[in-house]
Protein backbone atom coordinates (compact mmCIF):
# COMPACT_ATOMS: atom_id res chain seq x y z
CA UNK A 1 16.58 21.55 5.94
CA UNK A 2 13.93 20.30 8.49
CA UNK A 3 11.09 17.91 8.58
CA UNK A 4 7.84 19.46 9.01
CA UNK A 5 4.21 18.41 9.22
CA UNK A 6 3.12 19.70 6.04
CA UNK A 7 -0.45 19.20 4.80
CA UNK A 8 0.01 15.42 3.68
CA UNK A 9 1.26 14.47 7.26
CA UNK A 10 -2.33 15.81 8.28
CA UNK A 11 -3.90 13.63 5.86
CA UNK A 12 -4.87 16.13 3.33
CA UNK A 13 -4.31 14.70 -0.38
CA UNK A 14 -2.45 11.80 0.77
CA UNK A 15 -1.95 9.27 -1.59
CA UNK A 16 -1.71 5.05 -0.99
CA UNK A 17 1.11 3.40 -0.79
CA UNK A 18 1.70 0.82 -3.72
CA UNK A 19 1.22 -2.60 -2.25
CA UNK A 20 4.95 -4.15 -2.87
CA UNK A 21 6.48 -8.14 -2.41
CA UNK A 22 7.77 -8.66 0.91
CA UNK A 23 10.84 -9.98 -0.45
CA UNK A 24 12.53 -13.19 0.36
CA UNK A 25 13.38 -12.74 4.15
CA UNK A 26 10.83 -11.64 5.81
CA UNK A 27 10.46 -13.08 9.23
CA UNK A 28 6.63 -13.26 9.82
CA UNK A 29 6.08 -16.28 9.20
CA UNK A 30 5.29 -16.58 5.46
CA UNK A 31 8.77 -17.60 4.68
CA UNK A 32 10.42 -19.47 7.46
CA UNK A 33 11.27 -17.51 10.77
CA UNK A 34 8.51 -15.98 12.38
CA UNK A 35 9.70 -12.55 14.66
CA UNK A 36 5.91 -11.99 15.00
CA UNK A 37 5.23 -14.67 17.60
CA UNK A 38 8.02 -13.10 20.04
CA UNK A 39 6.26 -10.22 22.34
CA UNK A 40 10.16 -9.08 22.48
CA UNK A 41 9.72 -7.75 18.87
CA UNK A 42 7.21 -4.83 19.91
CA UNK A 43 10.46 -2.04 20.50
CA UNK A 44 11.88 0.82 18.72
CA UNK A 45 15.36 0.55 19.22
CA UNK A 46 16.37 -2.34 16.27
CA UNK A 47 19.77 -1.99 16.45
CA UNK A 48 20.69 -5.32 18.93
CA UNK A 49 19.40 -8.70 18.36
CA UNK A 50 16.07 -9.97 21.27
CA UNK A 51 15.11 -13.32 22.63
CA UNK A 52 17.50 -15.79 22.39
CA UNK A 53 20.02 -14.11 20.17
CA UNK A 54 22.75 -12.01 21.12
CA UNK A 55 24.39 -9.13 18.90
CA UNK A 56 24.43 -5.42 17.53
CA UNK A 57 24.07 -4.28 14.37
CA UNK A 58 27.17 -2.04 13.47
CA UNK A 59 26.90 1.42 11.04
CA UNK A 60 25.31 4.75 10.42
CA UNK A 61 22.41 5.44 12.89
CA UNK A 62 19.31 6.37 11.90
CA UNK A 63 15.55 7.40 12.98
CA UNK A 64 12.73 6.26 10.84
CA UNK A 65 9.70 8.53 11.70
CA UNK A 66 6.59 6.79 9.81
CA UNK A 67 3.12 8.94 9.67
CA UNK A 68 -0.12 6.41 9.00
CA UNK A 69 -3.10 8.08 7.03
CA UNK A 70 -5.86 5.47 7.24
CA UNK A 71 -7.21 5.94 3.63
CA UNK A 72 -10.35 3.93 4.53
CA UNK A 73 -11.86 6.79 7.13
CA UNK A 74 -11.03 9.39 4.90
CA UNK A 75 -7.02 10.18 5.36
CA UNK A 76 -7.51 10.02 9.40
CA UNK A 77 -4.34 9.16 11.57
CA UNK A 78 -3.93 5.39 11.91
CA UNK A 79 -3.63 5.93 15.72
CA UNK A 80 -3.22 2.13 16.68
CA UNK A 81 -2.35 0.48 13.69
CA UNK A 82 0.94 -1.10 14.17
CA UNK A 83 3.96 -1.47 11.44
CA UNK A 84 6.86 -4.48 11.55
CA UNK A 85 9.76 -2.99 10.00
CA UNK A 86 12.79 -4.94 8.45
CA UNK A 87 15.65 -4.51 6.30
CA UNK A 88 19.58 -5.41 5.86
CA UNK A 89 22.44 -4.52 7.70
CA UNK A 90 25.86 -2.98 6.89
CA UNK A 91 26.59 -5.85 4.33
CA UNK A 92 23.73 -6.38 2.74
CA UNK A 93 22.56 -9.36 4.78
CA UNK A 94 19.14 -9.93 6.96
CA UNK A 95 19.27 -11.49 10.45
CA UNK A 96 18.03 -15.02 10.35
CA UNK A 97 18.56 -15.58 6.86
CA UNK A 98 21.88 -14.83 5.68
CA UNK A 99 24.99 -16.48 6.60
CA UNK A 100 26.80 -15.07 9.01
CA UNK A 101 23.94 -13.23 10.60
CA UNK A 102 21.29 -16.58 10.79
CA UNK A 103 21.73 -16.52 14.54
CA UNK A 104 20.93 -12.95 14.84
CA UNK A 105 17.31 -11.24 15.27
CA UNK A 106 18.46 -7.24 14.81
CA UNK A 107 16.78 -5.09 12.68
CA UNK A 108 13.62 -6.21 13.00
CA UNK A 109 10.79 -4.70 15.21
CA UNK A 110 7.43 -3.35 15.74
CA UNK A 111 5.33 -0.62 16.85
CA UNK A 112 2.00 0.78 17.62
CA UNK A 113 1.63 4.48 15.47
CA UNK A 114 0.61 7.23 18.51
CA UNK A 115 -2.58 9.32 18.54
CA UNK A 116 -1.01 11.32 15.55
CA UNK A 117 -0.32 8.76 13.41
CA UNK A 118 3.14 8.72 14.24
CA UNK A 119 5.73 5.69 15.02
CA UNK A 120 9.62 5.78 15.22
CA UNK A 121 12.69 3.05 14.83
CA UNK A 122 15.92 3.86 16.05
CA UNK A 123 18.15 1.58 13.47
CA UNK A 124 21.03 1.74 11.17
CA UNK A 125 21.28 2.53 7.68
CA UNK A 126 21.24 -0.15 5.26
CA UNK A 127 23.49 -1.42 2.72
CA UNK A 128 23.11 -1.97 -0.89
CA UNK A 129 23.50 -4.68 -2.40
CA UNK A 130 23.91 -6.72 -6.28
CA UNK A 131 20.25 -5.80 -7.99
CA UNK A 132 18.56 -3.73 -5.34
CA UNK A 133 18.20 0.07 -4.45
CA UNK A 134 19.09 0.79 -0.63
CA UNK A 135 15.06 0.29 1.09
CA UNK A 136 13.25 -0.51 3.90
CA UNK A 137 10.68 -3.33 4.05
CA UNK A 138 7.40 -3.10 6.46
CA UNK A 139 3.94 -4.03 6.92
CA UNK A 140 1.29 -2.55 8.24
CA UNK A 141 -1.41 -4.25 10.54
CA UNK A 142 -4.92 -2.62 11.89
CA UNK A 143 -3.37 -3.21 15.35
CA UNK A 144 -0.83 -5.05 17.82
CA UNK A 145 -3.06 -7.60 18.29
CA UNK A 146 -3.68 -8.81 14.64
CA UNK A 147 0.01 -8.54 13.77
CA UNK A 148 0.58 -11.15 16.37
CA UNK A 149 -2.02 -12.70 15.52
CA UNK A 150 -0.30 -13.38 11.59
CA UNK A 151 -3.51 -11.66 10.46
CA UNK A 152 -3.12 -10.55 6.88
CA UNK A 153 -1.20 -7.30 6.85
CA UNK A 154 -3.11 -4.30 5.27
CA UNK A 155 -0.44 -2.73 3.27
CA UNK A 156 2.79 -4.80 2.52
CA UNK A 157 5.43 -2.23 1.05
CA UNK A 158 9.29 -1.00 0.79
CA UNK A 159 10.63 2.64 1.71
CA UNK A 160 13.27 3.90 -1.15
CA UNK A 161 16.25 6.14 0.18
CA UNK A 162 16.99 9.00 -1.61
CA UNK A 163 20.35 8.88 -3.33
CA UNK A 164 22.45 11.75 -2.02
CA UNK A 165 21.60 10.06 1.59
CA UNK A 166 23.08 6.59 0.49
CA UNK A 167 26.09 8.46 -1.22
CA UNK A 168 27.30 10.45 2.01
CA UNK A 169 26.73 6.96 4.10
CA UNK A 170 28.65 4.84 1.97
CA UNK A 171 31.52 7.26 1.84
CA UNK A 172 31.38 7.68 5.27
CA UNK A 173 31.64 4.93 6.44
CA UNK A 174 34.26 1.88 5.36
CA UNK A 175 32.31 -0.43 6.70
CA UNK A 176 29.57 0.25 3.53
CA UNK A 177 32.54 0.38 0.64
CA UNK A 178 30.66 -2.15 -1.10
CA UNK A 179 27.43 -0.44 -0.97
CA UNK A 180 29.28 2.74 -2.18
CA UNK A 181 30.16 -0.01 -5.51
CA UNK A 182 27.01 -1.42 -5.72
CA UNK A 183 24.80 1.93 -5.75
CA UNK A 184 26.92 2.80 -9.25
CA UNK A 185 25.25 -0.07 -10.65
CA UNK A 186 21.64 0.76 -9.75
CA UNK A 187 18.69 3.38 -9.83
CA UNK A 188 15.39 4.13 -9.00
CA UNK A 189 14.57 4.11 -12.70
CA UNK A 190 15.82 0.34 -12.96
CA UNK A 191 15.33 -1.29 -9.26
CA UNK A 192 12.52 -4.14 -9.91
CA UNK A 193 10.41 -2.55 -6.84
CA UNK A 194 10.72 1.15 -7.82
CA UNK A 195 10.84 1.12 -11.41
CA UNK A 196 7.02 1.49 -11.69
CA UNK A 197 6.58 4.63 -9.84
CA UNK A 198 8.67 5.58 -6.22
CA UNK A 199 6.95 9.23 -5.50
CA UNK A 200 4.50 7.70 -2.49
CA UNK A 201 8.07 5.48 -1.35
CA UNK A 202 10.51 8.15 -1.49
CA UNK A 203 11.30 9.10 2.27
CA UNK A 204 12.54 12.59 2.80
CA UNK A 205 16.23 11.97 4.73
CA UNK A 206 17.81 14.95 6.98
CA UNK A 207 20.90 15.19 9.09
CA UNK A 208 24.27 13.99 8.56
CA UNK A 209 26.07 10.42 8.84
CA UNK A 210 28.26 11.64 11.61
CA UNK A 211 25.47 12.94 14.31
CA UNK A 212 22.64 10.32 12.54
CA UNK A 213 20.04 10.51 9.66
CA UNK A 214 16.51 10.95 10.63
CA UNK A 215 14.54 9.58 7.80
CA UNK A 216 10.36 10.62 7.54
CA UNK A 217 7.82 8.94 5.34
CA UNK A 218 3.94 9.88 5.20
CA UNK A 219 2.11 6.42 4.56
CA UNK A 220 -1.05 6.35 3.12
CA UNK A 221 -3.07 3.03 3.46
CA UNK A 222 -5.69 1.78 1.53
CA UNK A 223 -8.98 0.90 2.61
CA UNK A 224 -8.88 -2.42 0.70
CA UNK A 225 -6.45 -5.30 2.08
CA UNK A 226 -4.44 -7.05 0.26
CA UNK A 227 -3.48 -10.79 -0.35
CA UNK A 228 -0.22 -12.08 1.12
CA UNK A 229 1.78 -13.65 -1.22
């Protein structure tokens, strides 16, 4: 199976992205740490930790390959708009939070989406963990320089991985065992974020744990902009 551009990567029919809580660790500012005022975070390799930390995030590589549709010009690419991504590692914990991983920076970044639309993290899988299904936190800005700025981000939201991805991960790798526990105890149908509706959050997931997962989500923003909370 392949990723294509099919007609809602062009725009056509694309729907918005719920607006979702940013959770508890997000790093921009609104709760503690603040990633965003580090130039060092604009990258697409997430993996190892910038500034004044030091580390690499161990486990199952993976691409994410986001495509913006600016709902508020009529489903055009959102060529400039820029996305912070952020989610947990291996174990279930997020840099600068967690302990254990409170002096680390990893898995965090941002980028500014191409003339198509288009912008890519090279990262690892995450975990899941107690309450949770496995997901991806990011916001989008209208550009670089308002995410810097701490500007209100346009769309605040969480990718969902699809299950048969997180299954071949977890028992893949040992280093995820709890994950492969903790996904037993959790679905779509009852995560607190998803439960409402997932079809616009659900990323389409191809490849294999051993050569690296390249996971591909269409993002439809709308015109409106939402309150941070």
């Amino acid at each position: 199976m392949s990723i294509s551009r099919n007609s809602s990567q062009r725009g056509i029919g694309v729907a918005a992205v719920p607006a979702e809580g940013p959770g508890p660790y997000p790093a921009d500012g609104s709760n503690g740490p603040d990633v965003l005022l580090d130039a060092a975070v604009v990258r697409s390799d997430i993996r190892s930790s910038f500034g004044p930390y030091a580390g690499v995030a161990p486990g199952v590589s993976m691409t994410l390959r986001l495509w913006l549709r600016d709902l508020g010009r009529g489903g055009a690419t959102g060529a400039g708009m820029a996305v912070y991504v952020w989610h947990c590692d291996r174990d279930g914990r997020y840099s600068l939070y967690d302990g254990g991983v409170a002096d680390q920076n990893y898995l965090r970044g941002v980028q500014v989406a191409d003339a198509n639309g288009g912008i890519t993290f090279t990262s690892v899988f995450p975990a899941c963990y107690a309450g949770r299904w496995p997901h991806i936190h990011f916001e989008v800005f209208d550009s670089l320089g308002s995410a810097m700025a701490r500007e209100p981000a346009r769309l605040t939201s969480q990718i969902a991985l699809p299950r048969p991805a997180c299954q071949a991960v977890y028992a893949f790798d040992p280093g995820y065992a709890r994950s492969l526990a903790e996904l037993a105890h959790v679905s779509l149908e009852t995560d607190k974020v998803f439960r409402d509706g997932w079809n616009t959050e659900l990323a389409t997931v191809v490849g294999t744990p051993a050569e690296g997962l390249r996971i591909s989500l269409t993002v439809g923003v709308a015109p409106s902009r939402p309150t941070r909370t």
